[in-house]
Amino acid sequence: MIRIEHLVKSFGPLEVLKDISTEVDSGEVVAIIGPSGSGKSTLLRCINLLEVPTAGHIFVGGIDITSPKCDILKVRQNVGMVFQHFNLFPHKTVMGNLTYAPMKVRGLSKADASKIAMDLLNKVGLAEKADQYPSRLSGGQKQRVAIARALAMEPDVMLFDEPTSALDPEMVKEVLDVMKALVRTGITMAIVTHEMGFAREVANRVLFLDGGYLVEDAPPDVFFSAPKSDRAQQFLEKVL
Amino acid sequence: MNLDFDQIIPSLPFILNGILVTLRFTLLSALFGFTLGTLLSLLKISNIKPLKWFAEFYTSIFRGTPLILQLALVYFATPQLIGYKISPIEAGVFTFSLNSAAYSSETIRAGIMAVDKGQREASMSLGVPYRPMMLDIILPQAFKNILPALVNETIALLKDSALVSTIGVLDLMRRAQVVAGQTFLYFEPLLVVGVIYYVMVMGLTQAANVLERRMRRSD
Ligand SMILES: Nc1ncnc2c1ncn2[C@@H]1O[C@H](COP(=O)(O)OP(=O)(O)O)[C@@H](O)[C@H]1O
Ligand SMILES: [Mg+2]
């Protein structure tokens, strides 16, 4: 579903991603972990072109999104993203947040978009909040709405950038539960997270980044019990 | 000191009619000015260098010369340059719109920059194209942030609109001068329009406060 070949990303003189190659199969769940500043967000953001790669290729669903001929907007419609700080539209209701892009971008009628939205709100347990503005919601509720908003575009791939890092501890579980339910639907997911227990439980593979290098790419059992690199060992000692 | 308001009472309807002229002039200029100012602000934040330079240059010209000079230039030079006999009111609205666009573009640019960049990223990640992203997501939030500044700009326009009396627009100010000329009384008509300007400015300020409070309640 996603193939990354020799990806390099620089911000000016600063090389943030260094020759990264990996693949994510359809339906696979990949956890991306690593120390702060190691390039996790940048890697994720390259996959929907919020950052433009400096070199290398990224294929999503067989399409080379780094090719100049590629329609970026089309790619993004197919790749949902969930942010650490939710980024809900504050001037729209929950329903408005979920129906905006499907109507504007996919051209769905209001009725169709609302139906999809209501369905998703039911799934994330927030149907009764449909007419509320985001400012009335708790952090956990906001993030569940944000997940529903991304899903409303019916993407094939979902990207999560530390979806629980901005949440109070008691709200982490409700968001992780929604994500676990999502894993069971078989959608392809790439998740940057510091929740090691969660990564171990849901991920098919763990990518460990350090200093812009993809240092390890292994199944969670292998990675968590017997990390090959010193860097990963040190990292796990600190966080586990 | 002997004030004689009785003598100007017959002229009062004439003066009061100037309220409409001044208000309509101000609102039209604000409307065109903010629209053009929004476009300029988008040029200023664009990545296309020549467009950016154009917008910066435009702003510096209108900020760097007296408004009354711009007004005189447009009014007197237009017929000479393109042979179109521009009316005073057209010249006024045109100049004030261009001028206000220069000032408000800075305010609007700041308002856009103050919108959390996550809003842009969320829109982009949903595949929303640039135009609807700006119109539906970014600008509504930007305008909400800068509403007080835009009201101040409108108030400045309202007060500066008295300058169009110099090219013969029959606004409040001009009407006071006309009445003064007819009655040989200066203080009374000027005082009357002074009070009217003051009341209009206070009214606008009050309306903005109400609007702001209502919008704050919606967050
Ligand atoms: N837009 C940017 N401009 C310049 N440097 C950036 C930008 N975004 C990220 N960086 C730098 O790239 C490095 C990796 O950042 P990031 O991908 O956010 O790391 P992580 O998500 O793993 O914490 C950091 O050193 C960060 O300062
Ligand atoms: Mg990050």
Coordinates of C-alpha atoms and ligand atoms in Angstrom, one line a residue:
Chain A
M1 CA 0.0 0.0 0.0
I2 CA 2.9 2.4 0.9
R3 CA 6.4 1.9 -0.5
I4 CA 9.1 4.3 0.5
E5 CA 12.4 4.2 -1.5
H6 CA 15.5 6.1 -0.4
L7 CA 13.5 8.9 1.1
V8 CA 15.6 12.0 2.1
K9 CA 14.1 15.1 3.6
S10 CA 16.1 18.2 4.5
F11 CA 15.1 21.5 6.0
G12 CA 17.7 23.8 4.6
P13 CA 21.0 22.4 5.6
L14 CA 19.4 20.1 8.2
E15 CA 19.0 16.6 6.9
V16 CA 16.1 15.2 9.0
L17 CA 15.4 11.9 7.1
K18 CA 18.3 9.9 5.8
D19 CA 17.8 7.4 3.1
I20 CA 14.7 5.7 4.5
S21 CA 13.3 2.7 2.6
T22 CA 10.4 0.5 3.8
E23 CA 7.1 -0.9 2.8
V24 CA 3.7 -1.1 4.4
D25 CA 1.3 -3.7 3.1
S26 CA -2.4 -3.2 2.7
G27 CA -4.1 -3.7 6.0
E28 CA -0.9 -3.6 7.9
V29 CA -0.5 -1.5 11.1
V30 CA 2.9 0.0 11.6
A31 CA 4.1 1.8 14.8
I32 CA 6.7 4.4 14.4
I33 CA 8.7 5.1 17.5
G34 CA 11.9 6.9 18.5
P35 CA 13.2 9.8 20.5
S36 CA 11.9 13.3 20.1
G37 CA 13.4 15.0 17.0
S38 CA 14.3 11.8 15.3
G39 CA 12.1 12.6 12.3
K40 CA 8.9 10.5 13.0
S41 CA 6.5 13.3 12.3
T42 CA 8.4 14.3 9.2
L43 CA 8.3 10.8 7.9
L44 CA 4.6 10.6 8.4
R45 CA 4.0 14.0 6.9
C46 CA 5.9 13.0 3.7
I47 CA 3.4 10.3 3.1
N48 CA 0.6 12.8 2.5
L49 CA 2.9 15.5 1.2
L50 CA 2.5 17.9 4.0
E51 CA 6.3 17.9 3.7
V52 CA 7.7 17.6 0.2
P53 CA 10.5 14.9 0.1
T54 CA 13.9 16.2 -0.9
A55 CA 14.9 13.0 -2.7
G56 CA 13.6 9.5 -3.1
H57 CA 10.2 8.1 -4.0
I58 CA 7.0 7.3 -2.1
F59 CA 4.3 5.1 -3.6
V60 CA 0.8 5.1 -2.2
G61 CA -1.5 2.5 -3.7
G62 CA 0.9 2.2 -6.6
I63 CA 1.0 5.9 -7.4
D64 CA 4.3 7.7 -7.2
I65 CA 3.3 10.7 -5.1
T66 CA 6.7 12.3 -5.5
S67 CA 6.3 12.6 -9.2
P68 CA 5.5 16.1 -10.4
K69 CA 2.6 14.8 -12.4
C70 CA 0.9 13.4 -9.3
D71 CA -2.3 15.1 -8.2
I72 CA -1.5 15.9 -4.6
L73 CA -5.1 16.6 -3.6
K74 CA -6.2 13.2 -4.9
V75 CA -3.5 11.5 -2.8
R76 CA -4.5 13.4 0.3
Q77 CA -8.1 12.4 -0.1
N78 CA -7.0 8.8 0.1
V79 CA -4.7 9.3 3.1
G80 CA -6.3 10.4 6.4
M81 CA -4.3 12.1 9.1
V82 CA -4.8 12.6 12.8
F83 CA -2.8 15.2 14.6
Q84 CA -1.5 15.5 18.1
H85 CA -3.5 18.7 18.6
F86 CA -6.6 17.5 16.9
N87 CA -6.9 20.6 14.6
L88 CA -10.6 20.5 14.5
F89 CA -12.3 23.5 12.8
P90 CA -13.4 25.6 15.7
H91 CA -16.0 27.6 13.8
K92 CA -17.8 24.4 12.6
T93 CA -19.9 22.0 14.6
V94 CA -18.8 18.4 15.1
M95 CA -21.2 17.5 12.2
G96 CA -19.8 20.4 10.1
N97 CA -16.2 19.2 10.8
L98 CA -17.2 15.7 9.5
T99 CA -19.2 16.8 6.4
Y100 CA -17.1 19.7 5.2
A101 CA -14.5 17.8 3.1
P102 CA -16.7 15.0 1.9
M103 CA -19.1 17.7 0.5
K104 CA -16.5 20.1 -0.7
V105 CA -13.9 17.7 -2.0
R106 CA -15.8 14.5 -2.9
G107 CA -18.9 16.4 -3.9
L108 CA -21.2 14.4 -1.8
S109 CA -24.7 15.7 -1.1
K110 CA -25.4 17.0 2.4
A111 CA -27.7 14.1 3.1
D112 CA -25.0 11.5 2.0
A113 CA -22.3 13.2 3.9
S114 CA -24.4 13.5 7.0
K115 CA -25.3 9.9 6.9
I116 CA -21.6 8.8 6.7
A117 CA -20.8 11.3 9.5
M118 CA -23.6 10.1 11.8
D119 CA -22.4 6.5 11.2
L120 CA -18.9 7.4 12.2
L121 CA -20.0 9.4 15.2
N122 CA -21.9 6.4 16.4
K123 CA -18.8 4.3 16.0
V124 CA -16.6 6.7 18.0
G125 CA -19.4 7.0 20.6
L126 CA -20.1 10.7 20.0
A127 CA -23.4 10.8 18.1
E128 CA -25.0 13.0 20.8
K129 CA -22.3 15.7 20.2
A130 CA -23.1 16.2 16.5
D131 CA -24.4 19.7 17.0
Q132 CA -21.8 20.9 19.5
Y133 CA -18.8 23.1 18.7
P134 CA -15.4 21.5 19.4
S135 CA -14.6 23.9 22.2
R136 CA -17.3 22.1 24.2
L137 CA -15.6 18.8 24.0
S138 CA -12.9 17.2 26.2
G139 CA -9.6 16.4 24.6
G140 CA -10.4 12.7 24.2
Q141 CA -13.7 13.6 22.5
K142 CA -12.0 16.1 20.2
Q143 CA -9.5 13.4 19.1
R144 CA -12.3 10.9 18.5
V145 CA -14.0 13.5 16.4
A146 CA -10.8 14.2 14.5
I147 CA -10.4 10.5 13.8
A148 CA -14.0 10.4 12.5
R149 CA -13.4 13.5 10.4
A150 CA -10.4 11.8 8.7
L151 CA -12.4 8.6 8.2
A152 CA -15.3 10.5 6.6
M153 CA -13.2 10.8 3.5
E154 CA -13.2 7.0 3.4
P155 CA -9.4 6.8 3.0
D156 CA -7.3 3.6 2.4
V157 CA -4.6 4.8 4.7
M158 CA -4.7 6.5 8.1
L159 CA -1.7 8.3 9.6
F160 CA -1.6 9.2 13.3
D161 CA 0.9 11.6 14.7
E162 CA 1.1 11.1 18.5
P163 CA -2.7 11.0 18.8
T164 CA -2.7 10.7 22.6
S165 CA 0.3 12.9 23.5
A166 CA -1.8 16.0 24.2
L167 CA -4.4 14.2 26.2
D168 CA -4.9 14.0 30.0
P169 CA -4.0 10.4 31.1
E170 CA -7.6 9.5 31.8
M171 CA -8.6 10.2 28.2
V172 CA -5.9 8.2 26.5
K173 CA -7.8 4.9 26.7
E174 CA -10.9 6.1 24.9
V175 CA -8.9 7.2 22.0
L176 CA -6.8 4.0 21.9
D177 CA -10.0 2.0 22.0
V178 CA -11.3 3.8 19.0
M179 CA -8.0 3.1 17.2
K180 CA -8.1 -0.6 18.2
A181 CA -11.5 -0.9 16.7
L182 CA -10.2 0.7 13.6
V183 CA -7.4 -1.8 13.3
R184 CA -10.0 -4.5 13.2
T185 CA -11.6 -3.0 10.1
G186 CA -8.4 -3.8 8.2
I187 CA -7.4 -0.3 7.2
T188 CA -3.7 0.4 6.6
M189 CA -2.4 2.5 9.5
A190 CA 0.9 4.2 10.4
I191 CA 1.0 5.4 14.0
V192 CA 3.7 7.6 15.6
T193 CA 3.2 6.9 19.3
H194 CA 4.9 6.8 22.7
E195 CA 2.3 4.3 24.0
M196 CA 4.6 1.2 23.9
G197 CA 2.0 -1.1 25.3
F198 CA -0.4 -0.1 22.5
A199 CA 2.2 -0.4 19.8
R200 CA 3.1 -3.9 21.0
E201 CA -0.5 -4.9 21.0
V202 CA -1.8 -3.6 17.7
A203 CA 1.2 -3.2 15.4
N204 CA 2.3 -5.7 12.9
R205 CA 5.6 -4.0 12.7
V206 CA 7.7 -1.4 14.6
L207 CA 9.8 1.2 12.8
F208 CA 12.4 2.7 15.1
L209 CA 13.9 6.0 14.0
D210 CA 16.9 7.7 15.5
G211 CA 18.6 10.8 14.2
G212 CA 16.8 10.5 10.9
Y213 CA 17.9 6.9 10.3
L214 CA 15.5 4.0 10.1
V215 CA 17.4 1.9 12.7
E216 CA 15.1 -1.0 13.1
D217 CA 12.2 -2.4 11.2
A218 CA 10.9 -5.5 13.0
P219 CA 7.8 -7.3 14.4
P220 CA 6.9 -5.9 17.9
D221 CA 7.8 -9.2 19.7
V222 CA 11.2 -9.1 18.3
F223 CA 11.7 -5.4 18.7
F224 CA 10.5 -5.1 22.3
S225 CA 12.1 -8.3 23.6
A226 CA 15.4 -8.3 21.6
P227 CA 16.2 -5.0 20.0
K228 CA 19.3 -5.4 17.8
S229 CA 20.7 -1.9 18.0
D230 CA 22.2 -0.2 21.0
R231 CA 20.2 2.9 20.3
A232 CA 16.9 1.0 20.5
Q233 CA 18.0 -0.8 23.6
Q234 CA 18.8 2.5 25.3
F235 CA 15.6 4.0 24.1
L236 CA 13.5 1.1 25.4
E237 CA 15.3 1.2 28.8
K238 CA 14.2 4.8 29.1
V239 CA 10.6 4.5 28.1
L240 CA 9.6 1.0 29.4
Chain B
M1 CA -20.5 84.6 22.8
N2 CA -23.9 84.5 21.1
L3 CA -24.9 81.3 19.5
D4 CA -27.8 81.3 17.1
F5 CA -29.1 77.8 16.4
D6 CA -32.5 79.1 15.3
Q7 CA -31.1 80.4 12.1
I8 CA -29.8 76.9 11.0
I9 CA -32.9 75.0 11.9
P10 CA -34.3 75.3 8.4
S11 CA -31.1 73.8 7.1
L12 CA -31.2 70.9 9.5
P13 CA -32.8 68.4 7.0
F14 CA -30.2 69.3 4.5
I15 CA -27.4 68.6 7.0
L16 CA -29.1 65.4 8.2
N17 CA -29.3 64.0 4.7
G18 CA -25.5 64.1 4.7
I19 CA -25.5 61.3 7.2
L20 CA -26.7 58.9 4.5
V21 CA -24.1 60.2 2.1
T22 CA -21.3 59.8 4.6
L23 CA -22.4 56.4 5.8
R24 CA -22.9 55.0 2.4
F25 CA -19.5 56.3 1.3
T26 CA -17.8 54.8 4.3
L27 CA -19.5 51.4 4.1
L28 CA -18.8 51.1 0.3
S29 CA -15.2 52.1 0.8
A30 CA -14.8 49.6 3.7
L31 CA -16.4 46.8 1.7
F32 CA -14.3 47.3 -1.4
G33 CA -11.3 48.1 0.7
F34 CA -11.5 44.9 2.8
T35 CA -12.1 42.8 -0.2
L36 CA -9.1 44.2 -2.1
G37 CA -7.2 44.1 1.2
T38 CA -7.9 40.4 1.5
L39 CA -6.6 39.8 -2.0
L40 CA -3.5 41.8 -1.2
S41 CA -2.9 40.0 2.0
L42 CA -3.0 36.7 0.1
L43 CA -0.4 38.0 -2.3
K44 CA 1.7 39.0 0.7
I45 CA 1.8 35.5 2.1
S46 CA 2.1 33.8 -1.2
N47 CA 5.3 32.1 -2.3
I48 CA 5.4 33.9 -5.6
K49 CA 8.0 36.6 -5.2
P50 CA 6.7 39.1 -7.9
L51 CA 3.2 39.0 -6.5
K52 CA 4.6 39.6 -3.0
W53 CA 6.7 42.5 -4.1
F54 CA 3.8 44.1 -6.0
A55 CA 1.6 43.9 -2.8
E56 CA 4.4 45.3 -0.6
F57 CA 5.0 48.1 -3.1
Y58 CA 1.3 48.9 -3.4
T59 CA 1.0 49.2 0.3
S60 CA 4.1 51.4 0.7
I61 CA 2.8 53.8 -1.9
F62 CA -0.6 54.3 -0.2
R63 CA 0.9 54.5 3.2
G64 CA 3.7 56.8 2.1
T65 CA 1.7 59.6 0.6
P66 CA -1.1 61.8 2.0
L67 CA -4.7 60.6 1.5
I68 CA -5.8 64.0 0.4
L69 CA -3.1 64.0 -2.3
Q70 CA -4.3 60.6 -3.6
L71 CA -7.8 61.9 -3.6
A72 CA -6.9 65.0 -5.6
L73 CA -4.8 62.9 -8.0
V74 CA -7.6 60.5 -8.7
Y75 CA -10.2 63.2 -9.1
F76 CA -8.3 65.7 -11.1
A77 CA -6.0 63.4 -13.0
T78 CA -8.4 60.8 -14.2
P79 CA -10.2 63.0 -16.8
Q80 CA -6.8 64.2 -18.0
L81 CA -5.3 60.7 -18.2
I82 CA -8.1 58.6 -19.6
G83 CA -10.7 61.2 -20.6
Y84 CA -13.3 59.9 -18.2
K85 CA -15.1 62.6 -16.2
I86 CA -15.1 60.9 -12.8
S87 CA -17.7 62.1 -10.4
P88 CA -16.6 63.3 -6.9
I89 CA -18.3 60.4 -5.2
E90 CA -16.7 57.8 -7.6
A91 CA -13.3 59.4 -7.1
G92 CA -13.8 59.3 -3.3
V93 CA -14.9 55.7 -3.1
F94 CA -12.2 54.6 -5.5
T95 CA -9.4 56.4 -3.6
F96 CA -10.6 55.4 -0.1
S97 CA -11.0 51.8 -1.2
L98 CA -7.5 51.6 -2.6
N99 CA -6.2 53.3 0.5
S100 CA -8.1 51.2 2.9
A101 CA -7.0 48.1 1.1
A102 CA -3.3 49.0 1.7
Y103 CA -3.9 49.4 5.4
S104 CA -6.3 46.6 6.0
S105 CA -4.1 44.1 4.0
E106 CA -1.5 44.4 6.8
T107 CA -4.1 43.7 9.4
I108 CA -5.7 40.8 7.5
R109 CA -2.2 39.3 6.8
A110 CA -1.5 39.3 10.5
G111 CA -5.0 37.8 11.2
I112 CA -4.3 35.0 8.7
M113 CA -0.8 34.3 10.2
A114 CA -2.4 34.2 13.7
V115 CA -4.7 31.3 12.7
D116 CA -3.1 28.1 14.0
K117 CA -1.1 26.4 11.3
G118 CA -2.8 23.1 12.2
Q119 CA -5.9 24.5 10.6
R120 CA -4.2 24.7 7.3
E121 CA -2.6 21.2 7.7
A122 CA -5.9 19.7 8.7
S123 CA -7.5 21.1 5.5
M124 CA -4.7 20.0 3.3
S125 CA -4.7 16.5 4.8
L126 CA -8.4 16.2 3.8
G127 CA -7.5 17.1 0.2
V128 CA -9.2 20.5 0.4
P129 CA -7.9 22.8 -2.4
Y130 CA -6.4 26.3 -1.7
R131 CA -9.5 28.4 -2.4
P132 CA -12.1 26.7 -0.3
M133 CA -9.5 26.2 2.4
M134 CA -8.9 30.0 2.5
L135 CA -12.6 31.0 2.1
D136 CA -14.2 28.4 4.4
I137 CA -11.5 27.6 7.0
I138 CA -8.8 30.2 7.3
L139 CA -10.4 33.5 6.5
P140 CA -13.4 33.1 8.8
Q141 CA -11.1 32.5 11.7
A142 CA -8.8 35.3 10.6
F143 CA -11.6 37.8 10.4
K144 CA -12.9 36.8 13.8
N145 CA -9.4 37.5 15.2
I146 CA -9.1 40.9 13.7
L147 CA -12.7 42.1 13.9
P148 CA -11.8 44.9 16.4
A149 CA -9.0 46.1 14.2
L150 CA -11.3 46.2 11.1
V151 CA -13.9 48.2 13.1
N152 CA -11.2 50.7 14.0
E153 CA -10.2 50.9 10.3
T154 CA -13.9 51.5 9.5
I155 CA -14.0 54.3 12.1
A156 CA -10.9 55.9 10.7
L157 CA -12.5 55.7 7.2
L158 CA -15.7 57.4 8.6
K159 CA -13.7 60.3 10.0
D160 CA -11.4 60.6 7.1
S161 CA -14.4 60.6 4.7
A162 CA -14.7 64.3 5.6
L163 CA -11.8 64.8 3.2
V164 CA -14.1 64.2 0.2
S165 CA -15.7 67.5 1.0
T166 CA -12.6 69.0 -0.6
I167 CA -13.5 67.6 -4.0
G168 CA -17.2 68.6 -3.7
V169 CA -19.0 65.5 -2.4
L170 CA -22.0 66.7 -0.5
D171 CA -21.2 64.8 2.7
L172 CA -21.8 65.9 6.2
M173 CA -18.8 68.1 6.3
R174 CA -19.5 69.8 3.0
R175 CA -23.1 70.4 4.0
A176 CA -21.9 72.1 7.2
Q177 CA -19.7 74.4 5.0
V178 CA -22.6 75.1 2.6
V179 CA -24.9 76.1 5.5
A180 CA -22.1 78.2 6.9
G181 CA -21.8 80.0 3.6
Q182 CA -25.5 80.7 3.4
T183 CA -26.0 81.9 7.0
F184 CA -22.6 83.3 7.8
L185 CA -22.7 81.2 10.9
Y186 CA -19.7 78.9 11.3
F187 CA -19.7 77.5 14.8
E188 CA -23.3 76.2 14.8
P189 CA -23.3 74.0 11.7
L190 CA -19.8 72.6 12.4
L191 CA -20.8 71.8 15.9
V192 CA -23.9 70.0 14.7
V193 CA -22.0 67.8 12.3
G194 CA -19.3 67.3 14.9
V195 CA -21.9 65.8 17.2
I196 CA -23.3 63.7 14.4
Y197 CA -19.8 62.3 13.6
Y198 CA -19.3 61.5 17.3
V199 CA -22.6 59.7 17.6
M200 CA -21.9 57.6 14.5
V201 CA -18.4 56.6 15.7
M202 CA -19.8 55.7 19.2
G203 CA -22.6 53.7 17.5
L204 CA -20.1 51.8 15.4
T205 CA -17.9 51.1 18.4
Q206 CA -20.9 49.9 20.4
A207 CA -22.2 47.6 17.6
A208 CA -18.7 46.1 17.3
N209 CA -18.7 45.4 21.1
V210 CA -22.0 43.6 20.9
L211 CA -20.8 41.6 17.9
E212 CA -17.6 40.7 19.5
R213 CA -19.3 39.5 22.7
R214 CA -21.7 37.4 20.7
M215 CA -18.9 35.8 18.8
R216 CA -16.9 35.1 21.9
R217 CA -20.0 33.3 23.4
S218 CA -19.9 31.0 20.4
D219 CA -16.5 29.6 21.2
Ligands
LIG1 N1 9.4 22.8 9.2 C1 10.6 22.5 9.7 N2 11.6 23.4 9.5 C2 12.9 23.1 10.0 N3 13.1 22.1 10.8 C3 12.2 21.2 11.0 C4 10.8 21.4 10.5 N4 10.1 20.4 10.9 C5 10.9 19.6 11.7 N5 12.1 20.1 11.7 C6 13.3 19.5 12.4 O1 13.4 18.1 12.0 C7 13.7 17.3 13.0 C8 12.8 16.1 13.1 O2 11.5 16.7 13.5 P1 10.2 15.8 13.7 O3 10.0 15.0 12.5 O4 9.1 16.6 14.2 O5 10.7 14.8 14.8 P2 9.8 13.9 15.8 O6 8.4 13.9 15.3 O7 10.4 12.5 15.8 O8 9.9 14.5 17.2 C9 13.9 18.1 14.3 O9 15.2 18.4 14.5 C10 13.1 19.3 13.9 O10 13.6 20.5 14.6
MG2 MG 6.7 14.6 16.2

